[in-house]
PDB file of C-alpha atoms in Angstrom:
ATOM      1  CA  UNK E   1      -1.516 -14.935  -6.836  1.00 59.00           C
ATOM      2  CA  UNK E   2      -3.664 -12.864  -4.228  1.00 69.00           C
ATOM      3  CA  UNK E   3      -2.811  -9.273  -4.033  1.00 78.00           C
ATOM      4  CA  UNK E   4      -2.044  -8.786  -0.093  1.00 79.00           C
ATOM      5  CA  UNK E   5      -1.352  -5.069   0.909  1.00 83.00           C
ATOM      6  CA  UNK E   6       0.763  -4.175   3.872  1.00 83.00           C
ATOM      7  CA  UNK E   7      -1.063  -4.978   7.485  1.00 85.00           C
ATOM      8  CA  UNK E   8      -3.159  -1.986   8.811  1.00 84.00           C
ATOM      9  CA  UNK E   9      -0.557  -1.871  11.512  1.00 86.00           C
ATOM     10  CA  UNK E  10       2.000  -0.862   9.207  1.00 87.00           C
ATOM     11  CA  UNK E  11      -0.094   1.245   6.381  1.00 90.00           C
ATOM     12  CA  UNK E  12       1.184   4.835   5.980  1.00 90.00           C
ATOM     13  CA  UNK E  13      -2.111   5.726   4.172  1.00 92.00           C
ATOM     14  CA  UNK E  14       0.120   7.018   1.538  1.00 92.00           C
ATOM     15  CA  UNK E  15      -2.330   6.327  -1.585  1.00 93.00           C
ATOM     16  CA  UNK E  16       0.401   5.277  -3.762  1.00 94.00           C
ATOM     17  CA  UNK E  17      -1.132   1.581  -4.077  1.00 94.00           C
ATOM     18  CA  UNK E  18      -4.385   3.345  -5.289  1.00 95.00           C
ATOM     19  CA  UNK E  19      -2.845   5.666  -7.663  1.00 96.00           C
ATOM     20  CA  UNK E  20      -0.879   3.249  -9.433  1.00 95.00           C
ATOM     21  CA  UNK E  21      -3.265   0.771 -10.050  1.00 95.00           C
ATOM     22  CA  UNK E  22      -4.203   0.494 -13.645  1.00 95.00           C
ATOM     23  CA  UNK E  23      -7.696  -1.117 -13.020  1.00 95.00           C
ATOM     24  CA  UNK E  24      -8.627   1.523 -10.011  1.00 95.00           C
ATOM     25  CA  UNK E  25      -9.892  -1.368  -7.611  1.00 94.00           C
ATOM     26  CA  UNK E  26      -8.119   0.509  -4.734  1.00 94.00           C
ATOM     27  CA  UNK E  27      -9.831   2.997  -3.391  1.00 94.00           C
ATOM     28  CA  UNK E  28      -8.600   4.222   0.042  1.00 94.00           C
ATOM     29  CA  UNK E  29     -11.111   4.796   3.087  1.00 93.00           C
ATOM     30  CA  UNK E  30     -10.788   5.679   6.967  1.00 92.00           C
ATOM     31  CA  UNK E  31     -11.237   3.201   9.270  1.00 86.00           C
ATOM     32  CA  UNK E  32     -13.078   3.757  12.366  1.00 88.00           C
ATOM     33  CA  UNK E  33     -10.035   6.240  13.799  1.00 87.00           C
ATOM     34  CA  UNK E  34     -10.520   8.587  10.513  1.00 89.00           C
ATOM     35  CA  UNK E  35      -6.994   6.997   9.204  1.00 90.00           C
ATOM     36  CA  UNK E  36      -7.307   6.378   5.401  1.00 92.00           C
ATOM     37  CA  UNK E  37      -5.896   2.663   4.790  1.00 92.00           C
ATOM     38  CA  UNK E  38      -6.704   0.805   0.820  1.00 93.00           C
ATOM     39  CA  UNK E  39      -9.397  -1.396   0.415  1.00 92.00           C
ATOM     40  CA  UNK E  40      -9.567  -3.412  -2.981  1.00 92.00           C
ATOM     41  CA  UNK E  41     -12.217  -4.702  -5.166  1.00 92.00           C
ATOM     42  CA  UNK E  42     -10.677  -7.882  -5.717  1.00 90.00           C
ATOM     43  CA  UNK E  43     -13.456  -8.709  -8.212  1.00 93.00           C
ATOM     44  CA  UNK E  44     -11.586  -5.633 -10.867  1.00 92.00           C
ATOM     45  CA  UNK E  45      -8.455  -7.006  -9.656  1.00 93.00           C
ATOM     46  CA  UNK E  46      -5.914  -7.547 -12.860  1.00 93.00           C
ATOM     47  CA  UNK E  47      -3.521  -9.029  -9.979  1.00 92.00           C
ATOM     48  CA  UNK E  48      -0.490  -7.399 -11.716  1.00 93.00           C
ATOM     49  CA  UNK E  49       1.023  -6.600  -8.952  1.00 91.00           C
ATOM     50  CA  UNK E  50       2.230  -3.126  -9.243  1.00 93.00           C
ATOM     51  CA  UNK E  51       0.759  -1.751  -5.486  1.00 92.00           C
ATOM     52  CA  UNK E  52       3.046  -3.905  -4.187  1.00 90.00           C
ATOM     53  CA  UNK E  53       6.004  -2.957  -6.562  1.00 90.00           C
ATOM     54  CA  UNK E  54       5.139   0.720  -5.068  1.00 91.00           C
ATOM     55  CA  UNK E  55       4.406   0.349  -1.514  1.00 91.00           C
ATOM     56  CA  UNK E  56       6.966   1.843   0.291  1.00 88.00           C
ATOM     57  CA  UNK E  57       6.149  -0.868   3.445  1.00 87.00           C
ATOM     58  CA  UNK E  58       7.017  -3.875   0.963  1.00 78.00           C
ATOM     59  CA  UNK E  59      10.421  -2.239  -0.511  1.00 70.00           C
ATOM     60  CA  UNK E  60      13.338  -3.965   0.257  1.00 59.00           C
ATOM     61  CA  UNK E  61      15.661  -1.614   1.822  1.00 53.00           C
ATOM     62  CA  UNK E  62      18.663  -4.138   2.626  1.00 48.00           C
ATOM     63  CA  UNK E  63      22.057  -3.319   2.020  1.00 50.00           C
ATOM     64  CA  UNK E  64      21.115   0.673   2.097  1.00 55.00           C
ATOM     65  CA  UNK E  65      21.354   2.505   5.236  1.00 57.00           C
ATOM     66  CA  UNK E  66      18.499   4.551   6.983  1.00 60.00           C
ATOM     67  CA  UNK E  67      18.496   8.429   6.175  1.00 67.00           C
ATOM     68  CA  UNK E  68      19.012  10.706   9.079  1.00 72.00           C
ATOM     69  CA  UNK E  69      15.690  13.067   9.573  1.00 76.00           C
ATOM     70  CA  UNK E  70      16.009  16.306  11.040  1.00 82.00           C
ATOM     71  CA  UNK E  71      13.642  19.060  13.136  1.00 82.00           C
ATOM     72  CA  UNK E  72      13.837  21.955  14.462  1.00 79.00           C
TER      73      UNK E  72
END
């Protein structure tokens, strides 16, 4: 199994991949707009999978409805 993060497109730049990984191979950097997006070191990779477990771009959301978001 390869590790494969969320696309750029959809990367909130969250950090929650790289705070929950137990080997800290994911480090997060800015691309060449200055948004932060994960890159790993796939060399200290334990491939256990849990930045994908927290990603909120790879939860499945089906069967719950979308939450209203209000502004003022």
């Amino acid at each position: 199994m390869t590790i494969q993060l969320c696309s750029h497109e959809y990367c909130t730049g969250c950090g929650a991949c790289a705070a929950t990984c137990p080997a800290h191979c994911i480090v997060m950097q800015e691309d060449d707009l200055g948004a932060l997006y994960p890159q790993i070191n796939r060399n200290d990779c334990l491939q256990c999978g849990r930045c994908i477990e927290i990603c909120p771009q790879h939860r499945n959301f089906i069967g719950q409805s979308a939450q209203g978001a209000y502004a003022a």
